[in-house]
Short mmCIF file of C-alpha atoms and ligand atoms in Angstrom, two decimals:
data_model
loop_
_atom_site.label_atom_id
_atom_site.label_comp_id
_atom_site.label_asym_id
_atom_site.label_seq_id
_atom_site.Cartn_x
_atom_site.Cartn_y
_atom_site.Cartn_z
CA MET M 1 -0.06 0.75 2.05
CA HIS M 2 3.08 -1.44 1.76
CA VAL M 3 4.63 -1.01 -1.38
CA LEU M 4 8.18 -2.62 -3.39
CA LEU M 5 10.21 -0.20 -5.20
CA VAL M 6 12.38 -2.19 -7.56
CA GLU M 7 15.12 0.27 -9.09
CA ASP M 8 18.64 0.36 -9.65
CA ASP M 9 19.31 4.00 -10.11
CA LEU M 10 19.58 4.74 -6.44
CA LEU M 11 18.89 8.65 -7.14
CA ILE M 12 15.40 7.80 -8.29
CA ALA M 13 14.77 5.18 -5.50
CA GLN M 14 15.77 7.50 -3.31
CA GLY M 15 13.43 10.28 -4.67
CA VAL M 16 10.47 7.85 -5.07
CA LEU M 17 11.01 6.38 -1.45
CA ALA M 18 10.97 9.97 0.02
CA GLY M 19 8.16 11.21 -1.91
CA LEU M 20 5.92 8.32 -1.46
CA GLN M 21 6.82 8.22 2.47
CA LEU M 22 5.51 11.80 2.76
CA GLN M 23 2.27 10.75 1.34
CA GLY M 24 2.01 7.80 4.02
CA PHE M 25 3.21 4.85 2.32
CA THR M 26 5.36 1.96 3.63
CA VAL M 27 8.02 1.79 1.10
CA ASP M 28 10.89 -1.39 0.82
CA HIS M 29 13.32 -0.53 -1.92
CA MET M 30 14.93 -3.59 -3.65
CA ALA M 31 17.70 -2.90 -6.61
CA HIS M 32 18.14 -6.10 -8.02
CA ALA M 33 15.07 -8.38 -9.24
CA ALA M 34 16.44 -11.71 -7.09
CA ALA M 35 16.02 -9.57 -3.74
CA ALA M 36 12.56 -8.39 -4.86
CA GLU M 37 11.55 -11.48 -5.62
CA GLN M 38 12.72 -12.65 -2.21
CA ALA M 39 11.17 -9.84 -0.83
CA LEU M 40 7.79 -10.96 -2.22
CA GLN M 41 8.30 -14.25 -0.63
CA LEU M 42 8.68 -12.43 2.76
CA GLY M 43 6.20 -9.93 3.05
CA HIS M 44 3.06 -8.97 1.90
CA PHE M 45 2.92 -6.01 -0.59
CA ASP M 46 -0.08 -3.96 -1.57
CA ALA M 47 1.78 -2.92 -4.78
CA MET M 48 4.96 -3.16 -6.88
CA ILE M 49 6.86 -0.40 -8.91
CA LEU M 50 8.87 -1.96 -11.15
CA ASP M 51 11.90 -0.62 -13.43
CA LEU M 52 12.73 -2.51 -16.48
CA GLY M 53 16.39 -2.19 -16.99
CA LEU M 54 17.15 -4.02 -13.39
CA PRO M 55 21.29 -5.30 -13.47
CA ASP M 56 20.54 -8.94 -12.91
CA GLU M 57 17.40 -9.05 -14.88
CA ASP M 58 14.95 -7.79 -17.17
CA GLY M 59 12.22 -6.47 -15.25
CA LEU M 60 9.26 -8.35 -17.84
CA GLN M 61 10.91 -11.86 -17.11
CA LEU M 62 10.53 -11.29 -13.20
CA LEU M 63 6.96 -9.80 -14.06
CA THR M 64 6.04 -12.86 -16.22
CA ARG M 65 7.69 -15.19 -13.37
CA ILE M 66 5.26 -13.90 -10.31
CA ARG M 67 2.34 -13.85 -12.51
CA GLY M 68 2.96 -17.40 -12.98
CA GLN M 69 3.28 -18.20 -9.50
CA GLY M 70 0.11 -16.54 -8.93
CA LYS M 71 1.02 -13.66 -7.34
CA ASP M 72 -1.80 -10.49 -8.53
CA LEU M 73 -0.76 -7.66 -6.57
CA PRO M 74 -1.03 -4.25 -8.99
CA VAL M 75 2.21 -3.79 -10.51
CA LEU M 76 3.53 -0.39 -12.13
CA ILE M 77 6.07 -0.43 -14.85
CA LEU M 78 8.23 2.71 -14.38
CA SER M 79 10.53 2.85 -17.58
CA ALA M 80 12.36 5.00 -20.21
CA ARG M 81 11.43 2.19 -22.33
CA ASP M 82 8.65 4.86 -24.54
CA SER M 83 7.92 2.50 -27.95
CA VAL M 84 4.05 1.44 -27.82
CA VAL M 85 5.67 -2.12 -28.63
CA GLN M 86 7.22 -1.89 -25.31
CA ARG M 87 4.27 -0.48 -23.43
CA VAL M 88 2.35 -3.45 -24.92
CA ALA M 89 4.67 -5.72 -23.95
CA GLY M 90 5.02 -4.53 -20.24
CA LEU M 91 0.98 -4.58 -20.10
CA HIS M 92 1.04 -8.49 -21.75
CA ALA M 93 3.23 -9.39 -19.04
CA GLY M 94 0.60 -8.63 -16.18
CA ALA M 95 1.21 -4.90 -15.29
CA ASP M 96 -1.51 -2.80 -14.44
CA ASP M 97 0.00 0.49 -15.53
CA TYR M 98 2.80 2.20 -17.12
CA LEU M 99 4.75 5.45 -16.41
CA LEU M 100 7.35 6.75 -18.54
CA LYS M 101 10.82 8.28 -16.92
CA PRO M 102 10.93 10.78 -16.24
CA PHE M 103 7.90 11.47 -14.17
CA ASP M 104 6.54 13.43 -11.61
CA LEU M 105 5.83 12.05 -8.11
CA ARG M 106 2.58 13.43 -7.48
CA GLU M 107 1.40 11.40 -10.86
CA LEU M 108 3.36 8.20 -9.85
CA ALA M 109 1.13 8.62 -6.02
CA ALA M 110 -2.21 9.31 -7.86
CA ARG M 111 -1.72 6.31 -10.38
CA LEU M 112 -0.78 4.26 -7.05
CA HIS M 113 -3.84 4.96 -5.18
CA SER M 114 -5.94 4.40 -8.32
CA LEU M 115 -4.10 1.07 -8.55
CA LEU M 116 -4.91 0.44 -4.67
CA ARG M 117 -8.44 1.80 -5.24
CA ARG M 118 -9.22 -0.64 -8.14
CA SER M 119 -7.72 -4.03 -6.81
CA SER M 120 -9.60 -3.36 -3.49
CA GLY M 121 -12.84 -3.38 -6.04
CA ARG M 122 -14.20 0.23 -5.29
CA SER M 123 -15.09 2.57 -7.64
CA THR M 124 -14.86 5.71 -5.77
CA HIS M 125 -12.15 7.59 -4.39
CA LEU M 126 -13.60 8.40 -0.66
CA ILE M 127 -13.58 4.94 1.69
CA GLU M 128 -17.16 5.22 4.03
CA HIS M 129 -18.04 2.71 6.40
CA HIS M 130 -20.67 3.64 8.98
CA GLY M 131 -20.30 7.25 9.19
CA LEU M 132 -16.59 7.14 9.01
CA THR M 133 -14.80 8.18 5.91
CA PHE M 134 -11.30 7.70 5.03
CA ASP M 135 -9.44 9.47 1.82
CA PRO M 136 -6.28 7.39 0.77
CA SER M 137 -4.60 10.07 -1.24
CA THR M 138 -4.77 12.88 1.55
CA ARG M 139 -5.32 10.30 4.63
CA GLU M 140 -7.70 12.43 5.96
CA VAL M 141 -10.42 10.80 8.14
CA THR M 142 -13.96 11.82 9.28
CA LEU M 143 -16.35 10.54 11.82
CA HIS M 144 -19.88 11.94 11.18
CA GLU M 145 -18.24 14.60 9.42
CA GLN M 146 -15.96 15.58 11.72
CA PRO M 147 -12.57 15.51 11.04
CA VAL M 148 -10.40 12.86 13.49
CA ILE M 149 -6.54 13.63 13.44
CA LEU M 150 -4.57 10.01 13.59
CA SER M 151 -0.91 9.39 13.89
CA ARG M 152 0.58 7.85 10.13
CA ARG M 153 0.68 4.68 11.70
CA GLU M 154 -2.78 4.75 12.90
CA GLN M 155 -3.94 5.70 9.31
CA ALA M 156 -2.32 2.92 7.87
CA LEU M 157 -3.86 0.63 10.22
CA LEU M 158 -7.20 1.99 9.92
CA SER M 159 -6.86 1.92 5.69
CA ALA M 160 -5.78 -1.53 5.62
CA LEU M 161 -8.83 -2.63 7.69
CA LEU M 162 -11.43 -0.28 5.81
CA GLN M 163 -9.82 -1.88 2.43
CA ASN M 164 -10.41 -5.18 3.40
CA PRO M 165 -14.34 -4.97 5.00
CA GLY M 166 -15.60 -8.50 6.35
CA GLN M 167 -12.04 -9.65 6.34
CA ILE M 168 -10.24 -10.85 9.18
CA LEU M 169 -6.55 -9.72 9.28
CA SER M 170 -3.97 -11.10 11.49
CA ALA M 171 -1.36 -9.16 13.90
CA GLU M 172 1.40 -10.54 11.28
CA GLN M 173 -0.76 -8.88 8.13
CA LEU M 174 -1.24 -5.70 9.74
CA GLN M 175 2.33 -5.51 10.70
CA ASP M 176 3.22 -6.25 7.05
CA SER M 177 1.29 -3.01 5.72
CA LEU M 178 2.37 -0.76 8.40
CA TYR M 179 6.20 -1.39 8.45
CA GLY M 180 8.88 -2.21 5.95
CA LEU M 181 10.81 -5.13 6.27
CA GLY M 182 14.02 -3.62 7.94
CA ASP M 183 11.96 -1.73 10.37
CA GLY M 184 12.29 -2.67 14.05
CA VAL M 185 9.11 -3.61 15.60
CA GLU M 186 8.16 -3.92 19.12
CA SER M 187 5.92 -6.84 19.55
CA ASN M 188 3.11 -4.79 20.98
CA ALA M 189 3.15 -2.03 18.37
CA ILE M 190 0.18 -3.05 16.95
CA ASN M 191 -1.97 -3.19 20.25
CA VAL M 192 -0.90 0.31 20.67
CA HIS M 193 -2.12 1.63 17.53
CA ILE M 194 -5.52 -0.18 18.09
CA TYR M 195 -5.86 1.04 21.60
CA ASN M 196 -5.43 4.74 19.97
CA LEU M 197 -8.16 3.80 17.00
CA ARG M 198 -10.42 2.82 19.48
CA ARG M 199 -9.88 5.73 21.53
CA LYS M 200 -10.82 8.03 19.16
CA LEU M 201 -13.44 6.37 17.00
CA GLY M 202 -15.03 4.15 19.75
CA SER M 203 -14.10 0.90 21.13
CA ASP M 204 -15.90 -1.47 18.56
CA VAL M 205 -14.53 0.29 15.62
CA VAL M 206 -11.99 -2.39 15.51
CA LYS M 207 -13.44 -5.95 16.41
CA THR M 208 -10.76 -8.43 17.80
CA VAL M 209 -11.35 -12.40 16.55
CA ARG M 210 -9.88 -14.57 19.12
CA GLY M 211 -6.94 -16.02 18.14
CA LEU M 212 -7.23 -15.22 14.22
CA GLY M 213 -6.90 -11.11 14.41
CA TYR M 214 -9.07 -8.52 13.95
CA ARG M 215 -11.52 -6.70 11.35
CA ILE M 216 -13.14 -3.54 10.82
CA GLY M 217 -16.18 -2.89 13.44
CA VAL M 218 -18.46 -0.06 13.73
CA PRO M 219 -17.36 3.33 15.10
CA HIS M 220 -18.99 4.98 17.67
CA GLU M 221 -22.45 6.99 17.10
CA PRO M 222 -22.78 10.84 16.90
CA ALA M 223 -22.69 12.36 20.09
CA1 LIG A 1 17.27 0.96 -14.62
#
């Protein structure tokens, strides 16, 4: 899951970045509204964490503008502005959640998971698919009730495919959800992760749709 963090306080940003990366999120950090807007044009993000007091623009103005451009990713405002009027203004501008500073990183991660769950239309926490389960908050995977050990990138890849069942995701989209904008990515990296997922979960678990990309398939049967 690829998150855009927009925060000009570098200490807070570093804490959030490190905490969310430990939880398996891919995070890009921008300290200015203009840079954030550019990042949103360049990459695909599953959610945005937005500080309101930014050096070049108020975060609410940025939020209003990107909603006007039709960008509908979940947005969580992170702010020290604690009056009811200000929170309501944030929600009116198109925020999905509002967390007050100071905050606990675990709460931030839990709220992000809940936003992502809602935006993918799931009502329960656990994603289940033909005997395969994936828990987005612990990133635990089981197949026919047996735990399966996946690397961080394999988990991210499986998560992207499971969150969009029936949809074909291009190699570029998959790459976007696994890697940050600045990460150097080997051209065959996605293929390697797909190969490993098939090895661990069955050759049909990732379906190749020729010329278009990939979608989730059916894992192997119980032995
Ligand atoms: Ca700030």
